[in-house]
Structure formats: C-alpha cells, structure tokens
Amino acid sequence: MIPKYEQIKQDLLTEIKTNKFVPGDKFYSEAAIKQKYAVSSITAVKALNELTNAGYLYRVQGKGTFISRSKVAETVKFSDLERNSFDKEHVTVLSIEEKNDAKILHELKLPSDETYYKIKRVRYFDETPFLVHLTHLPKKLMKQPLADDLSTYTSVYERIRLDFGIDLFSLASVETNEIVFPDDPELLRLLNLSFREPAVKQVKHSYLPDKSVAEYIISYKHWKYFKTKIEVEAK
C-alpha cells in the first residue's frame, strides 16, 4: 500500500506539473495540507519535505514555501540567432600558429612543455566582418604536415571530421557569453568597432569522450549581430 504522504506528494506534484502554480508562487502551508487531506502534521511535513528535497519547492524562513523554477522549467534552451543569411557568409583564415602560452595550455589541460595550434579566422556577412574566432586545438587534432593553403581550415569542424572522423558538433561542451568592451587594436580593426563599442565574448570548451579538451575557442561577435532566444519547456 502506498504511504499516505506519498499519495499526497504525487497529488501535489500533479498540481505543480499541470501549471496550477508558476515559479515563485507561494505553495500550500503545512496547515493547509493537513486541512486539505485530513492528515497529521507529520504526514504533511513529510510530503512537503519530499517535494523540497526533489527541487520542486524551496522554503524562505518566516515567509513560507514557494514553487522552484528549476524543476517546473525542466528544459531551458538558449539559441544564438544569426541575423544574416548563411549563403552570404564567408570565412577568411588569417593565420595558424604553433603556440605555448601557459594560460591556453591550462585551458586545454596540456602540460607546460606542450604546444598547441591557434587558428585565427574572421567571419563575414557580404563584406562586413561580424565574428572573430580564436580557435585553440591540441596538436593531436591537427594533421601533420599542415596544409600550405590556409583556406583548408576555413571550417575547423569539417577539417577535423575529414582528418580524424571526429564530429565536434556532437561532443559535450560548455559555452559562456558576456558583453565586453574590447581595447585590443587588432580586434577593433577586424570587427570595425570603435573604442568603447561593445562586443559579445563567447568562450567554449568541447570535450572528447575521454574527458580531454578537444578545443578551446574565444570568439568576439559584433554587438549588432548578436541575438539570443530562450525557450522554456515546462515539465
């Protein structure tokens, strides 16, 4: 037989999932649950504790119990919306260098005596630059010898897929975005930005199945070409 507190928990969970409450709403008090289901304080508290521990509720001392956002909105999707047509985009590879900067080695989780490759690219819409990519790759993902034609690396993901059979798109990754005000003269020139004009700095790490870092990318996007859509799927 299902314990009474579990029955109450499931009943309350149905109310939460069917959007009777929205995130931030005040939830039933212990006294309200006792009255609603004609149960003891112990049973009411047990049901509330189960929902709180599962992340559906949170408590504020002296104020009550509230609906949590984290469980009601189970899935949140962030999409970087491109404002331009892909058929009018093109990429120019500016340089490929073998480097050993200590900060980048740390981000790639490589030993201090190792080296990596830095690929600098600019993405254009028609003739307008809108995105600068600084891609850092461990040497194991750059086939030797390097191609003399830099355009071979216009699409780094395609190059790695052809050379190593690795689909970087499918790898686990972590990306952060923040608004910055670049002061590096070269970056300002590449993006046609004025001093104190903002850009969006995007930092991404992708990880191979063995947890090693496949790529560390720092990108700078012109503020005029940045738009984000947030989609929330209710649980």
Short mmCIF file of C-alpha atoms in Angstrom, two decimals:
data_model
loop_
_atom_site.label_atom_id
_atom_site.label_comp_id
_atom_site.label_asym_id
_atom_site.label_seq_id
_atom_site.Cartn_x
_atom_site.Cartn_y
_atom_site.Cartn_z
CA MET A 1 0.00 0.00 0.00
CA ILE A 2 1.32 3.43 -0.91
CA PRO A 3 2.05 5.56 2.20
CA LYS A 4 -0.32 8.50 2.70
CA TYR A 5 2.49 11.05 2.42
CA GLU A 6 3.47 9.56 -0.96
CA GLN A 7 -0.11 9.81 -2.22
CA ILE A 8 -0.23 13.45 -1.14
CA LYS A 9 3.16 14.10 -2.70
CA GLN A 10 2.05 12.70 -6.06
CA ASP A 11 -1.19 14.66 -5.93
CA LEU A 12 0.65 17.90 -5.19
CA LEU A 13 3.22 17.10 -7.88
CA THR A 14 0.42 16.78 -10.42
CA GLU A 15 -0.80 20.25 -9.45
CA ILE A 16 2.72 21.63 -9.94
CA LYS A 17 3.29 19.93 -13.29
CA THR A 18 -0.06 20.98 -14.70
CA ASN A 19 0.84 24.61 -14.04
CA LYS A 20 -1.68 25.29 -11.30
CA PHE A 21 1.27 27.14 -9.80
CA VAL A 22 4.01 29.09 -11.55
CA PRO A 23 7.61 29.51 -10.38
CA GLY A 24 7.75 31.87 -7.41
CA ASP A 25 4.16 31.23 -6.30
CA LYS A 26 3.57 30.55 -2.63
CA PHE A 27 2.71 26.89 -2.08
CA TYR A 28 0.43 25.18 0.43
CA SER A 29 1.47 25.53 4.05
CA GLU A 30 1.69 22.59 6.43
CA ALA A 31 -1.62 23.66 7.97
CA ALA A 32 -3.29 23.89 4.53
CA ILE A 33 -2.15 20.36 3.61
CA LYS A 34 -3.38 18.99 6.95
CA GLN A 35 -6.80 20.51 6.29
CA LYS A 36 -6.90 19.59 2.57
CA TYR A 37 -6.11 15.90 3.15
CA ALA A 38 -7.20 15.45 6.79
CA VAL A 39 -3.80 14.18 7.88
CA SER A 40 -1.39 14.73 10.73
CA SER A 41 1.40 17.31 10.86
CA ILE A 42 3.97 14.52 10.44
CA THR A 43 2.39 13.36 7.17
CA ALA A 44 2.01 16.92 5.82
CA VAL A 45 5.61 17.80 6.64
CA LYS A 46 6.87 14.54 5.10
CA ALA A 47 5.11 15.33 1.79
CA LEU A 48 6.48 18.89 1.76
CA ASN A 49 10.00 17.69 2.58
CA GLU A 50 9.92 15.14 -0.25
CA LEU A 51 8.97 17.82 -2.80
CA THR A 52 11.52 20.24 -1.38
CA ASN A 53 14.34 17.69 -1.48
CA ALA A 54 13.41 16.84 -5.09
CA GLY A 55 13.81 20.51 -6.04
CA TYR A 56 10.17 21.36 -6.75
CA LEU A 57 9.82 23.62 -3.73
CA TYR A 58 12.00 25.90 -1.66
CA ARG A 59 11.47 27.47 1.72
CA VAL A 60 12.05 31.01 2.95
CA GLN A 61 12.40 31.34 6.70
CA GLY A 62 9.41 33.17 8.17
CA LYS A 63 7.65 33.51 4.80
CA GLY A 64 6.64 30.05 3.68
CA THR A 65 7.16 27.51 0.89
CA PHE A 66 7.40 28.50 -2.77
CA ILE A 67 7.49 26.89 -6.22
CA SER A 68 11.01 26.42 -7.56
CA ARG A 69 11.89 27.41 -11.13
CA SER A 70 14.50 24.68 -11.59
CA LYS A 71 12.04 21.75 -11.73
CA VAL A 72 8.95 23.38 -13.16
CA ALA A 73 11.03 24.51 -16.11
CA GLU A 74 12.86 21.29 -16.78
CA THR A 75 14.50 22.27 -20.05
CA VAL A 76 15.80 25.70 -20.99
CA LYS A 77 17.19 26.17 -24.49
CA PHE A 78 19.38 29.10 -25.46
CA SER A 79 19.75 29.72 -29.17
CA ASP A 80 22.15 32.20 -30.73
CA LEU A 81 20.09 33.61 -33.59
CA GLU A 82 22.00 34.67 -36.66
CA ARG A 83 20.63 37.84 -38.22
CA ASN A 84 22.17 37.17 -41.58
CA SER A 85 21.71 34.69 -44.40
CA PHE A 86 24.18 31.81 -44.40
CA ASP A 87 24.53 31.90 -48.17
CA LYS A 88 26.06 35.36 -47.89
CA GLU A 89 28.60 34.36 -45.25
CA HIS A 90 32.24 33.55 -45.83
CA VAL A 91 35.26 32.95 -43.63
CA THR A 92 38.84 34.11 -44.01
CA VAL A 93 41.64 32.29 -42.19
CA LEU A 94 44.19 34.90 -41.12
CA SER A 95 46.82 32.71 -39.50
CA ILE A 96 47.74 29.35 -38.00
CA GLU A 97 50.48 29.37 -35.36
CA GLU A 98 52.02 26.82 -33.06
CA LYS A 99 52.00 28.37 -29.58
CA ASN A 100 52.71 27.51 -25.96
CA ASP A 101 51.05 30.25 -23.92
CA ALA A 102 50.68 29.00 -20.34
CA LYS A 103 47.10 30.26 -19.94
CA ILE A 104 45.90 28.48 -23.07
CA LEU A 105 47.75 25.28 -22.14
CA HIS A 106 45.89 25.38 -18.83
CA GLU A 107 42.52 25.74 -20.63
CA LEU A 108 43.43 22.81 -22.91
CA LYS A 109 44.62 20.79 -19.89
CA LEU A 110 48.00 20.27 -21.53
CA PRO A 111 51.40 20.07 -19.77
CA SER A 112 53.51 23.22 -19.64
CA ASP A 113 56.08 21.86 -22.09
CA GLU A 114 53.46 21.05 -24.74
CA THR A 115 52.36 23.21 -27.68
CA TYR A 116 49.04 23.75 -29.44
CA TYR A 117 47.77 25.38 -32.62
CA LYS A 118 45.99 28.73 -32.70
CA ILE A 119 43.77 29.38 -35.72
CA LYS A 120 42.59 32.95 -36.25
CA ARG A 121 39.55 33.38 -38.50
CA VAL A 122 37.12 36.17 -39.39
CA ARG A 123 33.56 35.53 -40.48
CA TYR A 124 31.92 38.00 -42.86
CA PHE A 125 28.38 38.78 -43.99
CA ASP A 126 28.88 40.01 -47.53
CA GLU A 127 31.93 42.20 -46.91
CA THR A 128 31.10 43.12 -43.33
CA PRO A 129 33.10 41.35 -40.58
CA PHE A 130 30.94 40.31 -37.65
CA LEU A 131 32.76 37.47 -35.85
CA VAL A 132 36.39 36.75 -34.93
CA HIS A 133 37.27 33.18 -33.94
CA LEU A 134 40.42 32.32 -31.99
CA THR A 135 40.44 28.52 -32.03
CA HIS A 136 42.98 26.62 -29.92
CA LEU A 137 43.50 22.94 -30.70
CA PRO A 138 45.77 20.29 -29.21
CA LYS A 139 48.34 19.06 -31.72
CA LYS A 140 46.67 15.64 -31.83
CA LEU A 141 43.76 17.23 -33.71
CA MET A 142 45.88 18.92 -36.37
CA LYS A 143 47.03 16.52 -39.09
CA GLN A 144 50.72 16.82 -39.98
CA PRO A 145 52.10 18.35 -42.05
CA LEU A 146 49.80 21.35 -42.04
CA ALA A 147 48.34 22.35 -45.38
CA ASP A 148 50.03 25.32 -47.05
CA ASP A 149 46.65 26.67 -48.16
CA LEU A 150 45.07 28.34 -45.11
CA SER A 151 41.62 28.06 -46.64
CA THR A 152 41.85 24.34 -45.90
CA TYR A 153 40.96 25.34 -42.32
CA THR A 154 38.03 27.62 -43.15
CA SER A 155 35.77 25.13 -41.36
CA VAL A 156 37.75 23.67 -38.47
CA TYR A 157 34.95 21.22 -37.64
CA GLU A 158 34.82 19.91 -41.19
CA ARG A 159 38.61 19.59 -41.29
CA ILE A 160 38.71 17.55 -38.09
CA ARG A 161 35.84 15.37 -39.26
CA LEU A 162 37.65 14.58 -42.52
CA ASP A 163 41.08 14.07 -40.93
CA PHE A 164 40.13 12.21 -37.76
CA GLY A 165 36.48 11.15 -38.08
CA ILE A 166 35.56 13.23 -35.03
CA ASP A 167 32.33 15.21 -35.05
CA LEU A 168 32.98 18.18 -32.77
CA PHE A 169 29.33 19.21 -33.01
CA SER A 170 28.29 16.08 -31.12
CA LEU A 171 30.78 16.48 -28.26
CA ALA A 172 29.93 17.67 -24.78
CA SER A 173 30.70 21.35 -24.46
CA VAL A 174 30.40 24.36 -22.18
CA GLU A 175 29.93 27.88 -23.56
CA THR A 176 29.69 31.25 -21.83
CA ASN A 177 28.73 34.62 -23.27
CA GLU A 178 29.43 38.06 -21.86
CA ILE A 179 29.38 41.65 -23.02
CA VAL A 180 32.86 43.19 -23.19
CA PHE A 181 34.38 46.43 -24.42
CA PRO A 182 37.46 45.39 -26.41
CA ASP A 183 40.51 47.62 -26.31
CA ASP A 184 42.81 45.45 -28.40
CA PRO A 185 43.60 47.49 -31.55
CA GLU A 186 43.71 44.45 -33.84
CA LEU A 187 40.36 43.15 -32.64
CA LEU A 188 38.75 46.56 -33.02
CA ARG A 189 40.11 46.76 -36.55
CA LEU A 190 38.97 43.26 -37.51
CA LEU A 191 35.40 43.90 -36.34
CA ASN A 192 35.25 47.55 -37.42
CA LEU A 193 34.48 48.54 -33.85
CA SER A 194 35.03 51.95 -32.35
CA PHE A 195 36.75 52.32 -28.99
CA ARG A 196 34.28 51.59 -26.15
CA GLU A 197 31.84 49.93 -28.55
CA PRO A 198 30.68 46.56 -27.15
CA ALA A 199 31.15 43.04 -28.45
CA VAL A 200 29.95 39.66 -27.24
CA LYS A 201 32.77 37.45 -25.99
CA GLN A 202 31.95 33.76 -26.41
CA VAL A 203 34.18 31.17 -24.73
CA LYS A 204 33.72 27.48 -25.47
CA HIS A 205 35.34 24.24 -24.34
CA SER A 206 34.50 20.96 -26.08
CA TYR A 207 35.44 17.60 -24.59
CA LEU A 208 36.34 14.25 -26.12
CA PRO A 209 34.81 11.07 -24.64
CA ASP A 210 37.98 10.55 -22.56
CA LYS A 211 37.31 13.99 -20.94
CA SER A 212 40.32 15.62 -22.60
CA VAL A 213 39.77 19.05 -24.16
CA ALA A 214 39.15 18.94 -27.90
CA GLU A 215 39.01 22.69 -28.43
CA TYR A 216 39.15 25.99 -26.60
CA ILE A 217 37.61 28.81 -28.60
CA ILE A 218 37.42 32.51 -27.83
CA SER A 219 35.14 34.37 -30.21
CA TYR A 220 34.19 38.02 -30.42
CA LYS A 221 30.94 38.94 -32.12
CA HIS A 222 29.94 42.43 -33.16
CA TRP A 223 27.06 43.55 -30.96
CA LYS A 224 24.85 44.29 -33.97
CA TYR A 225 24.90 40.59 -34.90
CA PHE A 226 24.03 39.10 -31.54
CA LYS A 227 20.52 37.98 -30.61
CA THR A 228 19.55 35.17 -28.22
CA LYS A 229 16.31 33.22 -27.96
CA ILE A 230 15.38 31.44 -24.71
CA GLU A 231 12.90 28.56 -24.87
CA VAL A 232 11.49 27.01 -21.72
CA GLU A 233 9.78 23.61 -21.82
CA ALA A 234 7.54 23.03 -18.85
CA LYS A 235 7.94 19.72 -17.07
#
